[in-house]
Tab-separated table of C-alpha atoms in Angstrom:
chain	number	residue	atom	x	y	z
A	1	UNK	CA	0.000	0.000	0.000
A	2	UNK	CA	1.455	3.341	-1.034
A	3	UNK	CA	0.906	6.580	0.803
A	4	UNK	CA	0.931	7.832	4.376
A	5	UNK	CA	-1.040	6.291	7.229
A	6	UNK	CA	-2.741	8.440	9.839
A	7	UNK	CA	-2.838	6.810	13.274
A	8	UNK	CA	-5.389	7.925	15.872
A	9	UNK	CA	-4.711	6.887	19.456
A	10	UNK	CA	-7.379	8.283	21.748
A	11	UNK	CA	-6.813	7.823	25.476
A	12	UNK	CA	-9.144	8.507	28.373
A	13	UNK	CA	-8.414	12.253	28.188
A	14	UNK	CA	-5.782	12.565	25.452
A	15	UNK	CA	-5.574	12.300	21.684
A	16	UNK	CA	-2.466	11.432	19.694
A	17	UNK	CA	-2.457	12.052	15.939
A	18	UNK	CA	0.507	10.709	13.999
A	19	UNK	CA	1.199	10.421	10.269
A	20	UNK	CA	3.758	7.830	9.157
A	21	UNK	CA	5.228	7.459	5.691
A	22	UNK	CA	5.812	4.173	3.881
A	23	UNK	CA	9.034	3.601	5.851
A	24	UNK	CA	7.129	4.097	9.151
A	25	UNK	CA	8.855	7.415	9.732
A	26	UNK	CA	6.826	10.020	11.598
A	27	UNK	CA	6.196	12.957	9.246
A	28	UNK	CA	3.575	14.790	11.303
A	29	UNK	CA	2.400	14.565	14.894
A	30	UNK	CA	0.177	16.380	17.338
A	31	UNK	CA	-0.679	15.427	20.914
A	32	UNK	CA	-3.648	16.779	22.827
A	33	UNK	CA	-3.574	16.227	26.587
A	34	UNK	CA	-7.111	17.435	27.274
A	35	UNK	CA	-9.055	16.196	24.270
A	36	UNK	CA	-12.840	16.022	24.601
A	37	UNK	CA	-15.371	14.138	22.499
A	38	UNK	CA	-16.754	17.450	21.261
A	39	UNK	CA	-13.343	18.857	20.373
A	40	UNK	CA	-11.932	15.844	18.542
A	41	UNK	CA	-13.368	16.764	15.140
A	42	UNK	CA	-12.039	20.331	15.249
A	43	UNK	CA	-8.596	19.204	16.412
A	44	UNK	CA	-8.427	16.526	13.738
A	45	UNK	CA	-9.598	18.869	10.982
A	46	UNK	CA	-6.960	21.434	11.923
A	47	UNK	CA	-4.261	18.758	11.959
A	48	UNK	CA	-5.271	17.356	8.568
A	49	UNK	CA	-4.873	20.803	6.994
A	50	UNK	CA	-1.117	20.611	7.558
A	51	UNK	CA	-0.610	16.934	6.662
A	52	UNK	CA	0.538	15.161	3.528
A	53	UNK	CA	-2.073	13.148	1.636
A	54	UNK	CA	-3.464	10.326	3.773
A	55	UNK	CA	-3.993	6.933	2.123
A	56	UNK	CA	-5.457	5.091	5.110
A	57	UNK	CA	-6.287	5.599	8.753
A	58	UNK	CA	-5.515	3.200	11.612
A	59	UNK	CA	-7.320	3.436	14.941
A	60	UNK	CA	-6.325	1.973	18.280
A	61	UNK	CA	-9.242	0.441	20.159
A	62	UNK	CA	-8.630	-1.077	23.574
A	63	UNK	CA	-11.347	-3.742	23.476
A	64	UNK	CA	-12.407	-5.758	20.448
A	65	UNK	CA	-14.686	-8.111	22.356
A	66	UNK	CA	-15.379	-11.606	21.092
A	67	UNK	CA	-16.105	-10.544	17.489
A	68	UNK	CA	-13.090	-8.391	16.569
A	69	UNK	CA	-10.121	-10.683	17.053
A	70	UNK	CA	-7.801	-9.084	14.474
A	71	UNK	CA	-7.308	-5.760	12.678
A	72	UNK	CA	-10.445	-5.060	10.655
A	73	UNK	CA	-11.729	-2.529	8.110
A	74	UNK	CA	-14.508	-0.457	9.662
A	75	UNK	CA	-18.061	-0.673	8.385
A	76	UNK	CA	-21.427	-0.278	10.092
A	77	UNK	CA	-21.310	-3.794	11.525
A	78	UNK	CA	-17.820	-3.321	12.968
A	79	UNK	CA	-18.815	0.028	14.449
A	80	UNK	CA	-21.815	-1.621	16.146
A	81	UNK	CA	-19.614	-4.408	17.550
A	82	UNK	CA	-17.306	-1.828	19.115
A	83	UNK	CA	-20.223	0.021	20.655
A	84	UNK	CA	-21.445	-3.230	22.199
A	85	UNK	CA	-18.240	-3.695	24.224
A	86	UNK	CA	-17.633	-0.033	25.091
A	87	UNK	CA	-18.722	-0.518	28.699
A	88	UNK	CA	-15.963	-3.110	29.234
A	89	UNK	CA	-13.305	-0.380	28.910
A	90	UNK	CA	-15.190	2.788	29.910
A	91	UNK	CA	-12.069	4.956	30.253
A	92	UNK	CA	-10.857	4.262	26.729
A	93	UNK	CA	-13.602	3.096	24.383
A	94	UNK	CA	-15.889	6.193	24.320
A	95	UNK	CA	-13.097	8.616	23.303
A	96	UNK	CA	-11.756	6.091	20.782
A	97	UNK	CA	-15.182	5.773	19.196
A	98	UNK	CA	-15.595	9.563	19.133
A	99	UNK	CA	-12.257	9.846	17.307
A	100	UNK	CA	-13.206	7.053	14.913
A	101	UNK	CA	-16.514	8.709	14.033
A	102	UNK	CA	-14.886	12.100	13.517
A	103	UNK	CA	-12.174	10.660	11.274
A	104	UNK	CA	-14.683	8.747	9.144
A	105	UNK	CA	-16.696	11.937	8.638
A	106	UNK	CA	-13.656	14.003	7.707
A	107	UNK	CA	-11.967	11.290	5.626
A	108	UNK	CA	-14.848	9.348	4.040
A	109	UNK	CA	-12.969	8.217	0.933
A	110	UNK	CA	-10.118	6.264	2.546
A	111	UNK	CA	-10.162	2.937	4.390
A	112	UNK	CA	-10.290	3.037	8.188
A	113	UNK	CA	-8.881	0.082	10.123
A	114	UNK	CA	-9.414	-0.663	13.798
A	115	UNK	CA	-6.548	-2.411	15.581
A	116	UNK	CA	-7.769	-3.943	18.867
A	117	UNK	CA	-5.389	-4.195	21.802
A	118	UNK	CA	-7.055	-7.532	22.534
A	119	UNK	CA	-6.120	-9.085	19.169
A	120	UNK	CA	-2.622	-10.137	20.255
A	121	UNK	CA	-4.194	-12.303	22.965
A	122	UNK	CA	-6.974	-13.778	20.825
A	123	UNK	CA	-5.299	-17.197	20.667
A	124	UNK	CA	-4.588	-17.561	24.374
A	125	UNK	CA	-4.670	-21.248	25.346
A	126	UNK	CA	-8.043	-22.237	26.751
A	127	UNK	CA	-6.793	-22.748	30.331
A	128	UNK	CA	-5.221	-19.274	30.240
A	129	UNK	CA	-8.358	-17.456	29.092
A	130	UNK	CA	-10.977	-19.434	31.032
A	131	UNK	CA	-12.330	-18.231	34.380
A	132	UNK	CA	-13.314	-20.704	37.105
A	133	UNK	CA	-16.953	-19.641	36.970
A	134	UNK	CA	-20.222	-21.489	36.357
A	135	UNK	CA	-20.302	-22.732	32.773
A	136	UNK	CA	-23.707	-21.158	32.204
A	137	UNK	CA	-22.291	-17.685	32.949
A	138	UNK	CA	-19.305	-18.201	30.677
A	139	UNK	CA	-21.364	-19.497	27.778
A	140	UNK	CA	-24.200	-16.999	28.081
A	141	UNK	CA	-22.084	-13.874	28.553
A	142	UNK	CA	-18.848	-14.775	26.761
A	143	UNK	CA	-16.804	-14.386	29.919
A	144	UNK	CA	-13.091	-14.900	29.238
A	145	UNK	CA	-9.726	-13.269	29.689
A	146	UNK	CA	-9.258	-10.959	26.705
A	147	UNK	CA	-5.956	-9.332	27.691
A	148	UNK	CA	-4.850	-5.830	26.722
A	149	UNK	CA	-1.778	-3.799	25.667
A	150	UNK	CA	-1.536	-6.181	22.713
A	151	UNK	CA	-0.250	-3.585	20.266
A	152	UNK	CA	2.552	-2.722	22.678
A	153	UNK	CA	3.403	-6.405	23.189
A	154	UNK	CA	3.444	-7.142	19.461
A	155	UNK	CA	5.851	-4.263	18.822
A	156	UNK	CA	8.067	-5.110	21.802
A	157	UNK	CA	8.279	-8.749	20.719
A	158	UNK	CA	9.463	-7.859	17.235
A	159	UNK	CA	11.998	-5.275	18.396
A	160	UNK	CA	13.356	-7.589	21.130
A	161	UNK	CA	14.054	-10.250	18.508
A	162	UNK	CA	15.997	-7.671	16.504
A	163	UNK	CA	18.118	-6.653	19.516
A	164	UNK	CA	18.848	-10.277	20.440
A	165	UNK	CA	19.502	-11.257	16.817
A	166	UNK	CA	17.137	-14.218	17.034
A	167	UNK	CA	13.947	-15.160	15.157
A	168	UNK	CA	10.701	-14.284	16.936
A	169	UNK	CA	9.562	-17.896	16.498
A	170	UNK	CA	12.399	-19.116	18.747
A	171	UNK	CA	11.853	-16.753	21.654
A	172	UNK	CA	10.037	-17.123	24.964
A	173	UNK	CA	9.702	-13.701	26.556
A	174	UNK	CA	8.405	-12.046	29.693
A	175	UNK	CA	7.168	-8.544	28.844
A	176	UNK	CA	5.635	-5.966	31.135
A	177	UNK	CA	3.874	-2.839	29.936
A	178	UNK	CA	3.969	-0.269	32.726
A	179	UNK	CA	2.140	3.011	32.261
A	180	UNK	CA	-1.197	4.409	33.370
A	181	UNK	CA	-2.383	0.839	32.912
A	182	UNK	CA	-0.030	-2.022	33.751
A	183	UNK	CA	0.122	-5.661	32.725
A	184	UNK	CA	2.469	-8.560	32.092
A	185	UNK	CA	2.502	-11.040	29.239
A	186	UNK	CA	4.208	-14.347	28.467
A	187	UNK	CA	5.055	-14.605	24.758
A	188	UNK	CA	6.038	-17.855	23.102
A	189	UNK	CA	6.964	-17.862	19.422
A	190	UNK	CA	5.421	-14.442	18.882
A	191	UNK	CA	2.076	-15.371	20.478
A	192	UNK	CA	0.600	-14.442	23.816
A	193	UNK	CA	0.214	-17.529	26.000
A	194	UNK	CA	-0.684	-15.816	29.286
A	195	UNK	CA	-1.390	-12.306	30.530
A	196	UNK	CA	-2.496	-10.552	33.695
A	197	UNK	CA	-5.334	-8.351	32.433
A	198	UNK	CA	-8.616	-10.120	31.855
A	199	UNK	CA	-12.238	-9.465	30.878
A	200	UNK	CA	-11.584	-5.759	31.451
A	201	UNK	CA	-8.382	-3.693	31.879
A	202	UNK	CA	-8.968	-3.621	35.646
A	203	UNK	CA	-7.625	-7.098	36.410
A	204	UNK	CA	-4.021	-7.822	37.314
A	205	UNK	CA	-1.310	-5.746	38.969
A	206	UNK	CA	-1.782	-2.347	40.695
A	207	UNK	CA	-1.747	0.599	38.302
A	208	UNK	CA	-1.664	4.385	38.385
A	209	UNK	CA	-5.231	4.849	39.631
A	210	UNK	CA	-6.652	1.336	39.135
A	211	UNK	CA	-6.630	-1.241	41.903
A	212	UNK	CA	-5.781	-4.296	39.855
A	213	UNK	CA	-7.002	-7.638	41.207
A	214	UNK	CA	-8.468	-7.656	44.706
A	215	UNK	CA	-10.482	-10.151	46.739
A	216	UNK	CA	-14.014	-10.160	45.224
A	217	UNK	CA	-15.322	-11.105	48.654
A	218	UNK	CA	-14.032	-7.783	49.953
A	219	UNK	CA	-16.140	-5.914	47.392
A	220	UNK	CA	-19.249	-7.778	48.513
A	221	UNK	CA	-18.376	-6.957	52.126
A	222	UNK	CA	-17.853	-3.279	51.266
A	223	UNK	CA	-21.230	-3.082	49.554
A	224	UNK	CA	-22.914	-4.354	52.704
A	225	UNK	CA	-20.754	-2.314	55.072
A	226	UNK	CA	-20.861	1.053	53.289
A	227	UNK	CA	-24.095	0.839	51.333
A	228	UNK	CA	-22.224	1.936	48.204
A	229	UNK	CA	-23.632	0.530	44.975
A	230	UNK	CA	-21.683	-1.175	42.176
A	231	UNK	CA	-21.134	2.063	40.224
A	232	UNK	CA	-19.574	3.881	43.188
A	233	UNK	CA	-17.272	0.952	43.917
A	234	UNK	CA	-16.325	0.718	40.254
A	235	UNK	CA	-15.411	4.407	40.112
A	236	UNK	CA	-13.230	3.972	43.197
A	237	UNK	CA	-11.483	0.954	41.685
A	238	UNK	CA	-10.610	2.634	38.385
A	239	UNK	CA	-10.034	6.265	39.407
A	240	UNK	CA	-9.118	6.399	43.114
A	241	UNK	CA	-6.998	3.304	43.746
A	242	UNK	CA	-3.582	2.004	42.693
A	243	UNK	CA	-0.596	4.286	43.295
A	244	UNK	CA	-2.884	7.283	43.722
A	245	UNK	CA	-5.001	5.610	46.371
A	246	UNK	CA	-2.018	4.172	48.238
A	247	UNK	CA	-0.014	7.384	48.331
A	248	UNK	CA	-2.904	9.782	48.724
A	249	UNK	CA	-1.053	12.265	46.528
A	250	UNK	CA	-0.094	10.969	43.071
A	251	UNK	CA	-0.344	8.117	40.609
A	252	UNK	CA	2.905	9.177	38.895
A	253	UNK	CA	5.920	7.040	39.847
A	254	UNK	CA	8.300	9.926	39.130
A	255	UNK	CA	6.626	12.077	41.756
A	256	UNK	CA	6.467	9.162	44.181
A	257	UNK	CA	10.184	8.393	43.794
A	258	UNK	CA	10.960	12.011	44.666
A	259	UNK	CA	8.519	11.958	47.581
A	260	UNK	CA	10.056	8.736	48.913
A	261	UNK	CA	13.509	10.310	48.824
A	262	UNK	CA	12.108	13.200	50.881
A	263	UNK	CA	10.869	10.798	53.548
A	264	UNK	CA	7.226	10.269	52.513
A	265	UNK	CA	6.387	6.830	53.939
A	266	UNK	CA	3.077	6.589	52.066
A	267	UNK	CA	4.886	7.146	48.775
A	268	UNK	CA	7.427	4.487	49.748
A	269	UNK	CA	4.681	1.977	50.545
A	270	UNK	CA	2.875	2.757	47.286
A	271	UNK	CA	6.026	2.018	45.290
A	272	UNK	CA	6.700	-1.171	47.251
A	273	UNK	CA	3.157	-2.460	46.710
A	274	UNK	CA	3.367	-1.542	43.030
A	275	UNK	CA	6.711	-3.219	42.314
A	276	UNK	CA	5.714	-6.330	44.273
A	277	UNK	CA	2.536	-6.455	42.163
A	278	UNK	CA	4.607	-6.268	38.973
A	279	UNK	CA	6.856	-9.089	40.182
A	280	UNK	CA	3.848	-11.213	41.115
A	281	UNK	CA	2.351	-10.621	37.676
A	282	UNK	CA	5.551	-11.554	35.873
A	283	UNK	CA	6.145	-14.626	38.019
A	284	UNK	CA	2.578	-15.758	37.446
A	285	UNK	CA	2.638	-15.604	33.655
A	286	UNK	CA	6.156	-17.094	33.616
A	287	UNK	CA	4.530	-20.384	34.625
A	288	UNK	CA	3.208	-20.613	31.043
A	289	UNK	CA	6.739	-20.649	29.577
A	290	UNK	CA	9.391	-23.376	29.399
A	291	UNK	CA	12.212	-20.878	29.831
A	292	UNK	CA	12.805	-17.118	29.868
A	293	UNK	CA	14.923	-15.773	27.025
A	294	UNK	CA	14.529	-12.138	28.123
A	295	UNK	CA	12.629	-9.789	30.397
A	296	UNK	CA	11.356	-6.723	28.551
A	297	UNK	CA	10.120	-3.411	29.987
A	298	UNK	CA	7.924	-1.100	27.922
A	299	UNK	CA	5.290	1.587	28.546
A	300	UNK	CA	5.929	5.038	29.993
A	301	UNK	CA	7.050	3.779	33.423
A	302	UNK	CA	8.989	0.875	31.928
A	303	UNK	CA	10.812	3.247	29.596
A	304	UNK	CA	11.783	6.086	31.900
A	305	UNK	CA	11.694	4.895	35.514
A	306	UNK	CA	14.962	3.062	36.232
A	307	UNK	CA	14.124	2.828	39.960
A	308	UNK	CA	11.044	0.763	39.153
A	309	UNK	CA	12.898	-1.459	36.682
A	310	UNK	CA	15.606	-2.147	39.249
A	311	UNK	CA	13.137	-2.978	42.028
A	312	UNK	CA	11.317	-5.406	39.742
A	313	UNK	CA	14.385	-7.164	38.305
A	314	UNK	CA	16.222	-7.327	41.625
A	315	UNK	CA	13.273	-9.157	43.194
A	316	UNK	CA	13.016	-11.878	40.555
A	317	UNK	CA	16.067	-13.968	41.410
A	318	UNK	CA	13.774	-16.999	41.632
A	319	UNK	CA	13.331	-16.667	37.838
A	320	UNK	CA	17.058	-16.272	37.201
A	321	UNK	CA	16.729	-12.514	36.680
A	322	UNK	CA	19.263	-10.157	38.234
A	323	UNK	CA	19.279	-6.508	39.233
A	324	UNK	CA	22.190	-4.158	38.693
A	325	UNK	CA	20.517	-2.657	35.609
A	326	UNK	CA	21.875	0.456	33.988
A	327	UNK	CA	20.003	3.624	34.940
A	328	UNK	CA	19.930	4.947	31.388
A	329	UNK	CA	16.615	5.350	29.570
A	330	UNK	CA	17.493	4.328	26.009
A	331	UNK	CA	15.715	6.074	23.143
A	332	UNK	CA	15.846	2.882	21.074
A	333	UNK	CA	15.354	-0.782	22.101
A	334	UNK	CA	18.420	-1.810	24.091
A	335	UNK	CA	19.826	-4.122	26.735
A	336	UNK	CA	20.002	-2.618	30.225
A	337	UNK	CA	21.333	-5.690	32.072
A	338	UNK	CA	24.938	-6.514	32.806
A	339	UNK	CA	26.953	-8.608	30.346
A	340	UNK	CA	26.848	-12.347	30.916
A	341	UNK	CA	23.602	-12.535	32.892
A	342	UNK	CA	21.450	-15.629	32.511
A	343	UNK	CA	18.329	-13.658	31.492
A	344	UNK	CA	18.968	-10.432	29.566
A	345	UNK	CA	16.783	-7.436	30.426
A	346	UNK	CA	15.733	-4.944	27.755
A	347	UNK	CA	13.921	-1.650	27.516
A	348	UNK	CA	11.802	-1.210	24.399
A	349	UNK	CA	10.255	2.270	24.081
A	350	UNK	CA	6.562	2.015	23.337
A	351	UNK	CA	5.795	1.589	19.635
A	352	UNK	CA	2.012	1.272	19.515
A	353	UNK	CA	1.734	3.928	16.815
A	354	UNK	CA	4.203	2.126	14.561
A	355	UNK	CA	2.437	-1.180	15.218
A	356	UNK	CA	-0.949	0.282	14.257
A	357	UNK	CA	0.502	1.654	11.014
A	358	UNK	CA	2.134	-1.715	10.314
A	359	UNK	CA	-1.077	-3.650	10.951
A	360	UNK	CA	-3.119	-1.210	8.864
A	361	UNK	CA	-0.787	-1.582	5.894
A	362	UNK	CA	-0.710	-5.375	6.247
A	363	UNK	CA	-4.493	-5.519	6.332
A	364	UNK	CA	-4.860	-3.449	3.173
A	365	UNK	CA	-2.135	-5.349	1.314
A	366	UNK	CA	-3.594	-8.786	2.104
């Protein structure tokens, strides 16, 4: 496919617009930190006025549900399928759909592809995606572990193979995406075989403002004890928990590292709970591998928070992983472990935009 690809990545309150040429080089970019559903169309229209000709548009969607298991060209049926699963990722899906609708209105004559974050995990082994719930629930409601951050994992897998000089098909990797949302994934031969996030992006390790997995019995107890309904508890779990809830001040690890150095014990505890949660997540999914060829950090925290990387790696001796990582934050995929270690540790800067462009081109060239 010839021509530039426009990638739209709409977050819970941000919008990233990136144009990549045929060599996947960024030729235009604009980031909006406070994008609103109403403002998306105006921001996109302004951006398009300064862009080269766009041949196709790729959209990141967090949840594809049970019907969208791979990158797909958008039509009315696909749009309806996305709407049907929007409540499973309420922070991300509504703004993504608003961006998708605006782009289709402004660019009606080019193909639009949606690239679900769940697609990378669509072939999880049955034991890895099945919940220990009554069969009637599972069958009636399609309850399963979908997994998320798939675009990030697909990119990190490919770039890790390049750094190690080995074919993707030979590698068994532990990868953790640490950002506003956090998860871990076991990758065997380029495919996800286990992951920590589940039916929604709330399951798994503690995150910036999300709780991660907690005892479901405690939620039932809280409902009875406080009288709070499901919606109030849900809001607390996704917006008031995690690092923010633990520290009482911030969900940003950079701020918490500084606060810990200044003697803030709540910040110190928040970081300890967080890094233990990451180690638990990695150790758990490692049980789905035969060996570990590398540990890979990606995501905003994974890329630029050496204190977090060190705390995670240094606590995984049971998996043959060692600390003593370099404190540099490489701009390109690189090793950060010492020479001669049993399990190399890498940092791969997030490449979701490049992965979306790659998947969009592949879809249109098929």
